[in-house]
C-alpha cells in the first residue's frame, strides 16, 4: 500500500441513485481527480431482497452522463462471496465472532419485548457463549447459523473523522451485529471493510448517516489486524423545510434531472456546493475549477440545503453560456420529444439552429424549449380572436393587419431591421400606441402574447409563413 489516494463509490443497487448518492460519488471523484488518485466503482449488491432490477445500469449511466469516469471496476460484491465467508470463518476460529442459531421468531419476540420495556434494540447475545457441543447439536438439527461479531461490551471506540474530528462511541451501544447471513451473503459491514482493505482504499468519503456504522468497522479492522482507511463523513442534505431531503421535496433521482433538461455541468457545479465551497461566495465554477480547488478542509460539518430555485437559476446560466451549436444539439432530443405529434420528424436541425439564439436567454431547462419554439414548427396556430385584438377594437385590429400586410408585401428583402423601419411608422399613422399595435402582430405571427423579439422571429419564420399567418389572422377576425 502506497501513499496513493484511492477512493470508491459503493452504491447499493436498491433504487435509482438520488441526489445524495451522487453527491457522495462526486466528492469521491473530485477528491481522486484533485489528488491524481484512483476512483473506483463498487456495486454493493449483497442485499438480495432489496435489490432493484436495472438499478446498476442507471447508476452507471448517471455517472456517465455527469462525466464521472471511474478508473477501476465496476466490482460486484455478489461475485466475491467466498472472500467474505473466509474472513467470517477466520473470526469465528479466532474467537472474535460466533455462530448464532436464533430463529427469526425468537429475534422478533425479543425485539418486541425490548420495545415494550423501552430498552434499546439489539441482540441479547444468547449464542455468544455456546459450547462446542451445543453448537454441534444445533447444527445437527439442520439450522444454518448466521455469524455475529463479538463486540466489546464496555469501553469506548473512537472514530477519527477528517471532517468531524474524533467521534467517540460507547461500546455498550454496539450490539453483536451480523457479519454473515444464513444465505451465505455478507452484511454491509463485513463486505464493505473486506473490500476497502483489498481494494487499498485510502479514504472513505460517505454520507453522515454511515457514521454510526463506523465504530463497528473500526473494531472489525482491529479484529482482522488491518489498518483502517481514513474516514470523512459528508454533511447531510436537507430540503428547503430543513428536513432530510426526500421524495416529498420533488425529484430526487438524478436521471429525473436529466429528463427535465438540466445540464450535467449544472449538476456538477450545484452538487459540489452541497457541502463544499470555495470561499462562501463563488457560485459558478466549471468542472476543472472545482477539481483544482476541491479539498476536504472546505467540506462543512453542517447540513447543506437543497435549493431548487438556485438549481434552476444555475441551469439558466449554463444554458446561456453554451455556444449556439452546442445549445442546438442539446435541445434537439427535447424538441423531438416535446413538439406536437403533427410536426414532421426528424425535426429540422438547421432550422432549429436559426431559432435557438432567440430563445436561449429564456430557457431555464431544456425541457422548456419545445414550448418556447413550437409556433415555429406547427402548420396552424391556435388562438382566439379576443387575444388577437387585445386592447383594440375589431376595426383597429383589422387596420393593423391590413396595413402591415400591404407594407410587408412590398419589401424586397426579408430583413428584421428593414421590417421594423417599415412597420413602426404605422403606429403614428394609425394613432396607436406601440404596445397594442405590436401585440396584434405578435399574436398573429406566434399565437401568443409573449415571444422572442417580433421582427427577428419573423425573419426566421420566413416571408411565406409570416404572410400566411397575417392573412389567416385577418380572416379569423373578419369571420
Ligand atoms: N453501500 C453503501 C451505500 O449504499 C455504502 C456506504 C459506504 O460508502 O460505506 O451507500
Coordinates of C-alpha atoms and ligand atoms in Angstrom, one line a residue:
X1 CA 0.0 0.0 0.0
X2 CA 1.5 3.3 -1.0
X3 CA 0.6 6.9 -0.4
X4 CA -1.7 6.9 -3.4
X5 CA -5.2 8.3 -2.9
X6 CA -7.7 5.6 -3.7
X7 CA -11.4 6.2 -3.1
X8 CA -14.5 4.4 -4.1
X9 CA -18.2 5.0 -4.8
X10 CA -20.0 2.0 -3.3
X11 CA -23.7 2.2 -4.0
X12 CA -26.2 -0.5 -3.2
X13 CA -28.5 -1.2 -6.2
X14 CA -31.6 -0.9 -4.1
X15 CA -33.0 2.0 -6.1
X16 CA -32.1 4.7 -8.6
X17 CA -29.3 6.9 -7.5
X18 CA -30.6 10.0 -5.9
X19 CA -29.1 13.4 -5.2
X20 CA -27.4 12.3 -2.0
X21 CA -25.8 9.2 -3.6
X22 CA -24.5 11.2 -6.5
X23 CA -23.1 14.0 -4.2
X24 CA -21.2 11.2 -2.4
X25 CA -19.9 9.9 -5.8
X26 CA -19.0 13.4 -6.8
X27 CA -17.0 14.2 -3.7
X28 CA -15.0 11.0 -4.1
X29 CA -14.4 11.6 -7.7
X30 CA -13.3 15.2 -7.1
X31 CA -11.0 14.1 -4.3
X32 CA -9.5 11.5 -6.6
X33 CA -9.1 13.8 -9.5
X34 CA -7.7 16.6 -7.4
X35 CA -5.1 14.3 -5.9
X36 CA -4.4 12.4 -9.1
X37 CA -5.6 9.3 -7.3
X38 CA -7.9 6.4 -8.3
X39 CA -11.7 6.5 -8.2
X40 CA -13.3 3.0 -8.3
X41 CA -16.8 1.8 -8.6
X42 CA -18.1 -1.0 -6.4
X43 CA -21.6 -2.3 -6.5
X44 CA -22.7 -3.4 -3.0
X45 CA -25.3 -5.9 -4.1
X46 CA -25.4 -8.2 -1.1
X47 CA -29.0 -7.5 -0.1
X48 CA -30.8 -9.9 -2.3
X49 CA -34.2 -8.8 -1.0
X50 CA -33.9 -5.1 -1.6
X51 CA -32.1 -5.4 -5.0
X52 CA -33.9 -3.4 -7.7
X53 CA -33.7 -4.6 -11.3
X54 CA -31.9 -2.2 -13.6
X55 CA -30.6 0.0 -10.8
X56 CA -26.9 -0.8 -11.5
X57 CA -27.4 0.2 -15.1
X58 CA -28.9 3.5 -14.1
X59 CA -26.1 4.1 -11.6
X60 CA -23.5 3.7 -14.3
X61 CA -25.5 5.7 -16.9
X62 CA -25.9 8.6 -14.3
X63 CA -22.2 8.6 -13.6
X64 CA -21.5 8.6 -17.4
X65 CA -24.0 11.4 -18.0
X66 CA -22.2 13.5 -15.4
X67 CA -18.7 12.6 -16.8
X68 CA -17.6 11.0 -13.6
X69 CA -15.4 8.3 -15.1
X70 CA -14.1 5.5 -12.9
X71 CA -10.6 4.1 -13.1
X72 CA -11.4 0.6 -11.8
X73 CA -14.4 -1.6 -11.6
X74 CA -17.3 -2.0 -11.5
X75 CA -16.7 -4.6 -8.9
X76 CA -19.7 -6.6 -7.7
X77 CA -19.8 -7.9 -4.2
X78 CA -22.1 -10.7 -5.2
X79 CA -19.2 -12.2 -7.1
X80 CA -16.9 -12.2 -4.2
X81 CA -18.9 -14.2 -1.6
X82 CA -16.1 -16.7 -0.9
X83 CA -13.8 -14.0 0.2
X84 CA -16.3 -12.7 2.9
X85 CA -17.1 -16.1 4.1
X86 CA -13.4 -16.9 4.6
X87 CA -13.0 -13.9 6.9
X88 CA -16.2 -14.6 8.8
X89 CA -14.9 -18.1 9.5
X90 CA -11.5 -16.9 10.4
X91 CA -13.0 -14.6 13.0
X92 CA -15.1 -17.5 14.4
X93 CA -11.9 -19.6 14.6
X94 CA -10.1 -16.9 16.5
X95 CA -13.0 -16.5 18.9
X96 CA -13.8 -12.9 17.7
X97 CA -17.1 -13.9 16.1
X98 CA -19.6 -16.7 16.8
X99 CA -22.4 -18.7 15.2
X100 CA -25.9 -17.7 16.1
X101 CA -28.8 -20.1 15.7
X102 CA -31.6 -17.9 16.9
X103 CA -34.7 -18.2 14.8
X104 CA -36.3 -15.1 13.3
X105 CA -39.3 -15.8 15.5
X106 CA -37.2 -15.6 18.6
X107 CA -35.5 -12.4 17.4
X108 CA -38.8 -10.8 16.6
X109 CA -40.2 -11.7 20.0
X110 CA -37.0 -10.3 21.6
X111 CA -37.3 -7.0 19.7
X112 CA -41.0 -6.6 20.7
X113 CA -40.1 -7.2 24.3
X114 CA -37.3 -4.7 24.1
X115 CA -39.6 -2.1 22.6
X116 CA -42.3 -2.8 25.2
X117 CA -39.7 -2.3 28.0
X118 CA -38.3 0.7 26.3
X119 CA -34.9 -0.9 26.0
X120 CA -32.5 -0.1 23.1
X121 CA -32.9 -2.8 20.4
X122 CA -30.1 -5.3 19.9
X123 CA -29.3 -8.9 20.0
X124 CA -29.3 -10.3 23.6
X125 CA -26.1 -12.4 22.9
X126 CA -27.8 -15.7 23.7
X127 CA -25.5 -17.7 21.4
X128 CA -22.3 -15.8 22.3
X129 CA -21.2 -18.4 24.8
X130 CA -22.4 -21.7 23.3
X131 CA -20.2 -24.7 24.0
X132 CA -18.7 -26.8 21.2
X133 CA -21.3 -29.5 21.9
X134 CA -24.2 -27.1 21.9
X135 CA -23.0 -25.7 18.5
X136 CA -22.8 -29.3 17.1
X137 CA -26.2 -30.1 18.4
X138 CA -27.8 -27.0 16.8
X139 CA -26.0 -27.8 13.5
X140 CA -27.3 -31.4 13.7
X141 CA -30.8 -30.0 13.7
X142 CA -30.1 -28.6 10.3
X143 CA -30.2 -25.0 11.4
X144 CA -27.9 -22.8 9.3
X145 CA -26.4 -20.2 11.6
X146 CA -25.5 -16.6 11.0
X147 CA -22.1 -15.3 12.1
X148 CA -22.1 -12.5 14.6
X149 CA -19.3 -10.2 15.7
X150 CA -18.3 -10.3 19.4
X151 CA -18.5 -6.6 20.1
X152 CA -16.8 -5.4 23.3
X153 CA -19.5 -4.8 26.0
X154 CA -17.7 -2.0 27.7
X155 CA -15.2 0.8 26.9
X156 CA -15.3 3.2 24.0
X157 CA -14.4 3.2 20.4
X158 CA -13.2 6.4 18.8
X159 CA -13.6 7.2 15.1
X160 CA -11.3 9.7 13.7
X161 CA -13.1 11.7 11.1
X162 CA -11.3 14.1 8.8
X163 CA -14.3 16.5 8.9
X164 CA -15.6 16.0 12.4
X165 CA -12.5 15.2 14.4
X166 CA -12.7 12.4 17.0
X167 CA -16.2 10.9 17.5
X168 CA -16.4 8.6 20.5
X169 CA -18.9 5.8 20.8
X170 CA -19.8 3.7 23.9
X171 CA -19.2 0.1 23.1
X172 CA -22.3 -0.8 25.1
X173 CA -24.4 0.7 22.3
X174 CA -22.9 -1.6 19.7
X175 CA -24.6 -4.9 19.6
X176 CA -23.2 -8.2 18.3
X177 CA -24.1 -7.4 14.7
X178 CA -24.3 -10.0 11.9
X179 CA -21.3 -10.5 9.6
X180 CA -22.6 -13.3 7.5
X181 CA -26.2 -14.1 6.9
X182 CA -27.6 -17.6 6.7
X183 CA -28.0 -17.3 2.9
X184 CA -24.2 -17.1 2.7
X185 CA -24.2 -13.4 1.8
X186 CA -22.2 -11.0 3.9
X187 CA -23.8 -8.0 5.6
X188 CA -22.8 -4.5 4.5
X189 CA -20.3 -4.2 7.4
X190 CA -18.3 -7.2 6.6
X191 CA -18.3 -6.9 2.8
X192 CA -17.6 -3.2 3.0
X193 CA -14.4 -3.5 5.1
X194 CA -13.0 -6.6 3.4
X195 CA -13.3 -4.8 0.1
X196 CA -12.0 -1.5 1.3
X197 CA -9.0 -3.4 2.6
X198 CA -8.4 -5.5 -0.5
X199 CA -9.0 -2.5 -2.8
X200 CA -6.4 -0.5 -0.9
X201 CA -8.9 2.3 -0.2
X202 CA -7.1 5.2 1.4
X203 CA -10.1 7.4 2.2
X204 CA -13.7 6.6 2.8
X205 CA -15.9 9.6 1.9
X206 CA -19.5 8.8 2.6
X207 CA -22.7 10.3 3.9
X208 CA -23.1 11.2 7.5
X209 CA -25.8 8.5 8.0
X210 CA -23.0 5.9 7.9
X211 CA -21.1 7.5 10.8
X212 CA -22.9 5.3 13.3
X213 CA -21.6 2.2 11.5
X214 CA -18.0 3.3 11.6
X215 CA -17.2 2.2 15.2
X216 CA -18.2 -1.3 14.1
X217 CA -15.9 -1.0 11.2
X218 CA -13.0 0.2 13.3
X219 CA -13.5 -2.8 15.6
X220 CA -13.6 -5.1 12.6
X221 CA -10.4 -3.8 11.2
X222 CA -8.7 -4.3 14.5
X223 CA -10.1 -7.8 14.8
X224 CA -8.7 -8.7 11.4
X225 CA -5.4 -6.9 12.1
X226 CA -5.8 -4.5 9.2
X227 CA -5.1 -0.8 9.1
X228 CA -8.4 1.2 8.6
X229 CA -8.7 3.8 5.9
X230 CA -9.2 7.5 6.8
X231 CA -12.9 8.4 7.2
X232 CA -14.7 11.6 6.2
X233 CA -18.5 11.7 6.7
X234 CA -20.2 14.2 4.4
X235 CA -22.9 16.5 5.7
X236 CA -26.5 15.7 5.3
X237 CA -28.6 17.2 2.6
X238 CA -31.8 18.9 3.7
X239 CA -34.9 20.0 1.8
X240 CA -35.9 23.7 2.0
X241 CA -38.0 22.9 5.0
X242 CA -34.9 21.7 6.8
X243 CA -36.0 18.1 7.0
X244 CA -33.9 15.4 5.4
X245 CA -34.1 15.6 1.6
X246 CA -36.7 13.1 0.3
X247 CA -39.2 12.5 -2.4
X248 CA -41.5 14.9 -0.8
X249 CA -39.2 17.7 -1.9
X250 CA -39.7 16.8 -5.6
X251 CA -37.4 14.9 -7.9
X252 CA -34.6 13.1 -6.1
X253 CA -33.4 10.5 -8.6
X254 CA -30.6 12.0 -10.7
X255 CA -31.9 10.8 -14.0
X256 CA -35.1 12.8 -13.4
X257 CA -33.0 15.9 -13.6
X258 CA -31.6 14.7 -16.9
X259 CA -35.1 14.2 -18.2
X260 CA -36.1 17.6 -17.0
X261 CA -33.4 19.2 -19.0
X262 CA -30.8 20.1 -16.5
X263 CA -27.2 20.1 -17.9
X264 CA -24.6 17.8 -16.4
X265 CA -22.4 20.9 -16.0
X266 CA -25.0 22.5 -13.8
X267 CA -25.5 19.3 -11.7
X268 CA -21.7 19.0 -11.1
X269 CA -21.5 22.6 -10.0
X270 CA -24.6 22.5 -8.0
X271 CA -23.9 19.2 -6.2
X272 CA -20.3 20.3 -5.4
X273 CA -21.8 23.2 -3.5
X274 CA -23.9 20.9 -1.3
X275 CA -21.4 20.7 1.5
X276 CA -18.3 22.2 -0.1
X277 CA -17.5 25.7 -1.0
X278 CA -14.6 27.6 -2.5
X279 CA -14.9 30.8 -0.5
X280 CA -18.5 31.1 0.7
X281 CA -19.4 33.3 -2.2
X282 CA -18.3 31.9 -5.6
X283 CA -21.3 30.1 -7.2
X284 CA -20.4 29.4 -10.8
X285 CA -17.4 27.1 -11.2
X286 CA -16.7 24.7 -14.0
X287 CA -15.6 21.1 -13.6
X288 CA -11.9 21.9 -13.8
X289 CA -12.1 24.8 -11.4
X290 CA -13.8 22.6 -8.9
X291 CA -11.3 19.8 -9.3
X292 CA -8.4 22.3 -8.9
X293 CA -9.9 23.7 -5.7
X294 CA -11.5 20.8 -4.1
X295 CA -10.4 19.9 -0.6
X296 CA -11.8 18.1 2.5
X297 CA -10.8 21.1 4.6
X298 CA -13.6 23.1 3.0
X299 CA -16.3 20.5 3.4
X300 CA -18.6 21.7 6.1
X301 CA -19.8 19.8 9.1
X302 CA -23.3 21.4 9.0
X303 CA -26.0 20.1 6.7
X304 CA -26.5 21.5 3.2
X305 CA -29.8 22.8 2.0
X306 CA -31.1 21.8 -1.4
X307 CA -32.5 24.9 -3.1
X308 CA -34.3 24.2 -6.3
X309 CA -34.6 27.8 -7.3
X310 CA -30.9 28.1 -7.2
X311 CA -30.6 24.9 -9.3
X312 CA -32.9 26.5 -11.9
X313 CA -31.1 29.7 -11.9
X314 CA -27.7 28.0 -12.3
X315 CA -29.0 25.9 -15.2
X316 CA -30.1 29.1 -16.9
X317 CA -26.6 30.4 -16.5
X318 CA -25.1 27.3 -18.0
X319 CA -27.6 27.2 -20.8
X320 CA -26.8 30.8 -21.8
X321 CA -23.1 30.1 -21.8
X322 CA -23.4 27.3 -24.4
X323 CA -22.3 28.2 -27.9
X324 CA -25.1 28.0 -30.4
X325 CA -24.2 24.7 -32.0
X326 CA -23.9 23.0 -28.6
X327 CA -27.1 24.5 -27.4
X328 CA -28.9 23.4 -30.5
X329 CA -27.6 19.9 -30.3
X330 CA -28.7 19.6 -26.7
X331 CA -32.1 21.0 -27.4
X332 CA -32.7 18.6 -30.3
X333 CA -33.7 15.5 -28.4
X334 CA -36.0 17.5 -26.2
X335 CA -37.6 19.2 -29.2
X336 CA -38.0 15.8 -30.9
X337 CA -39.8 14.5 -27.9
X338 CA -41.8 17.6 -27.0
X339 CA -43.2 19.1 -30.2
X340 CA -46.8 18.3 -31.1
X341 CA -47.0 15.0 -32.9
X342 CA -48.2 16.6 -36.2
X343 CA -44.8 18.2 -36.7
X344 CA -42.7 16.3 -39.1
X345 CA -39.9 14.2 -37.7
X346 CA -36.9 14.2 -37.6
X347 CA -37.0 17.9 -36.7
X348 CA -35.1 20.2 -39.0
X349 CA -31.9 20.8 -37.0
X350 CA -30.7 23.6 -39.3
X351 CA -33.9 25.5 -38.8
X352 CA -33.7 24.8 -35.0
X353 CA -30.2 26.4 -35.0
X354 CA -31.7 29.6 -36.5
X355 CA -34.4 29.7 -33.8
X356 CA -32.0 28.8 -31.0
X357 CA -30.5 32.3 -30.4
X358 CA -34.0 33.7 -30.0
X359 CA -34.9 31.5 -27.1
X360 CA -31.6 30.7 -25.4
X361 CA -31.8 33.6 -23.0
X362 CA -35.2 32.5 -21.8
X363 CA -34.8 28.7 -21.2
X364 CA -34.1 27.6 -17.7
X365 CA -34.2 24.0 -18.6
X366 CA -34.0 22.2 -22.0
X367 CA -37.4 20.7 -21.3
X368 CA -38.9 24.2 -21.7
X369 CA -37.6 24.6 -25.2
X370 CA -40.3 22.7 -27.1
X371 CA -42.9 25.1 -25.7
X372 CA -40.8 28.1 -26.5
X373 CA -40.3 27.0 -30.1
X374 CA -43.4 25.1 -31.1
X375 CA -45.0 28.0 -33.0
X376 CA -42.0 28.0 -35.4
X377 CA -42.9 24.4 -36.4
X378 CA -46.7 24.0 -36.3
X379 CA -48.7 24.5 -39.6
X380 CA -51.6 26.3 -37.9
X381 CA -51.7 28.5 -34.8
X382 CA -54.4 28.1 -32.3
X383 CA -55.5 31.3 -30.5
X384 CA -58.7 33.2 -30.1
X385 CA -59.8 36.5 -31.6
X386 CA -60.1 38.2 -28.2
X387 CA -56.4 37.6 -27.7
X388 CA -55.6 38.9 -31.2
X389 CA -57.5 42.2 -30.7
X390 CA -56.0 42.7 -27.2
X391 CA -56.9 46.2 -26.1
X392 CA -58.1 47.3 -29.6
X393 CA -61.5 47.1 -31.1
X394 CA -62.1 45.0 -34.2
X395 CA -61.8 47.8 -36.7
X396 CA -58.5 48.9 -35.3
X397 CA -57.1 45.4 -35.3
X398 CA -58.2 44.8 -38.8
X399 CA -56.4 48.0 -39.7
X400 CA -53.2 46.9 -38.1
X401 CA -53.2 43.7 -40.1
X402 CA -54.3 45.1 -43.4
X403 CA -51.8 47.9 -43.4
X404 CA -49.0 45.7 -42.2
X405 CA -49.7 43.1 -44.9
X406 CA -49.6 45.8 -47.6
X407 CA -46.3 47.2 -46.3
X408 CA -44.6 43.9 -45.8
X409 CA -45.6 42.6 -49.2
X410 CA -43.7 45.5 -50.8
X411 CA -40.5 44.6 -49.1
X412 CA -37.7 43.4 -51.3
X413 CA -35.7 42.0 -48.5
X414 CA -37.0 40.0 -45.5
X415 CA -34.7 41.6 -43.0
X416 CA -35.7 42.4 -39.4
X417 CA -34.3 45.9 -39.4
X418 CA -36.0 46.8 -42.7
X419 CA -39.2 45.3 -41.4
X420 CA -39.0 47.3 -38.3
X421 CA -38.3 50.6 -40.2
X422 CA -41.2 49.9 -42.4
X423 CA -43.8 48.9 -39.9
X424 CA -43.1 51.1 -36.9
X425 CA -44.2 54.3 -38.5
X426 CA -47.7 52.7 -38.9
X427 CA -48.3 53.2 -35.2
X428 CA -48.3 57.0 -35.7
X429 CA -50.2 56.8 -38.9
X430 CA -52.9 54.9 -37.2
X431 CA -52.6 56.9 -34.0
X432 CA -52.0 53.9 -31.8
X433 CA -49.6 53.1 -29.0
X434 CA -46.8 50.6 -29.9
X435 CA -47.9 48.1 -27.3
X436 CA -51.4 47.2 -28.5
X437 CA -50.3 47.6 -32.1
X438 CA -47.5 45.1 -32.0
X439 CA -49.5 42.8 -29.8
X440 CA -51.8 42.2 -32.8
X441 CA -48.9 41.3 -35.0
X442 CA -47.3 39.2 -32.3
X443 CA -50.4 37.1 -31.7
X444 CA -50.9 36.7 -35.5
X445 CA -47.4 35.5 -36.0
X446 CA -46.8 33.4 -32.9
X447 CA -50.2 32.7 -31.4
X448 CA -49.1 34.1 -28.1
X449 CA -48.7 37.4 -26.3
X450 CA -45.2 36.9 -25.2
X451 CA -42.5 35.8 -27.6
X452 CA -38.9 36.5 -28.7
X453 CA -38.4 39.8 -30.5
X454 CA -41.0 40.0 -33.2
X455 CA -39.0 41.0 -36.2
X456 CA -36.2 38.6 -35.5
X457 CA -38.9 35.9 -35.1
X458 CA -40.5 36.9 -38.4
X459 CA -37.1 36.8 -40.2
X460 CA -36.5 33.2 -39.0
X461 CA -40.1 32.1 -39.8
X462 CA -39.7 33.4 -43.3
X463 CA -41.8 35.5 -45.6
X464 CA -44.2 32.9 -46.8
X465 CA -45.2 31.6 -43.4
X466 CA -45.5 35.1 -42.0
X467 CA -47.7 36.4 -44.8
X468 CA -49.9 33.3 -44.5
X469 CA -50.3 33.8 -40.8
X470 CA -51.1 37.5 -41.1
X471 CA -53.7 36.7 -43.7
X472 CA -55.1 33.9 -41.6
X473 CA -55.4 36.3 -38.7
X474 CA -57.3 38.8 -40.8
X475 CA -59.7 36.1 -42.0
X476 CA -60.2 34.9 -38.4
X477 CA -61.1 38.4 -37.2
X478 CA -63.4 39.1 -40.1
X479 CA -65.3 35.8 -39.9
Ligands
LIG1 N1 -23.5 0.6 0.1 C1 -23.4 1.7 0.9 C2 -24.4 2.7 0.3 O1 -25.3 2.4 -0.4 C3 -22.0 2.2 1.0 C4 -21.7 3.1 2.2 C5 -20.2 3.3 2.3 O2 -19.8 4.1 1.5 O3 -19.6 2.7 3.1 O4 -24.3 3.9 0.5

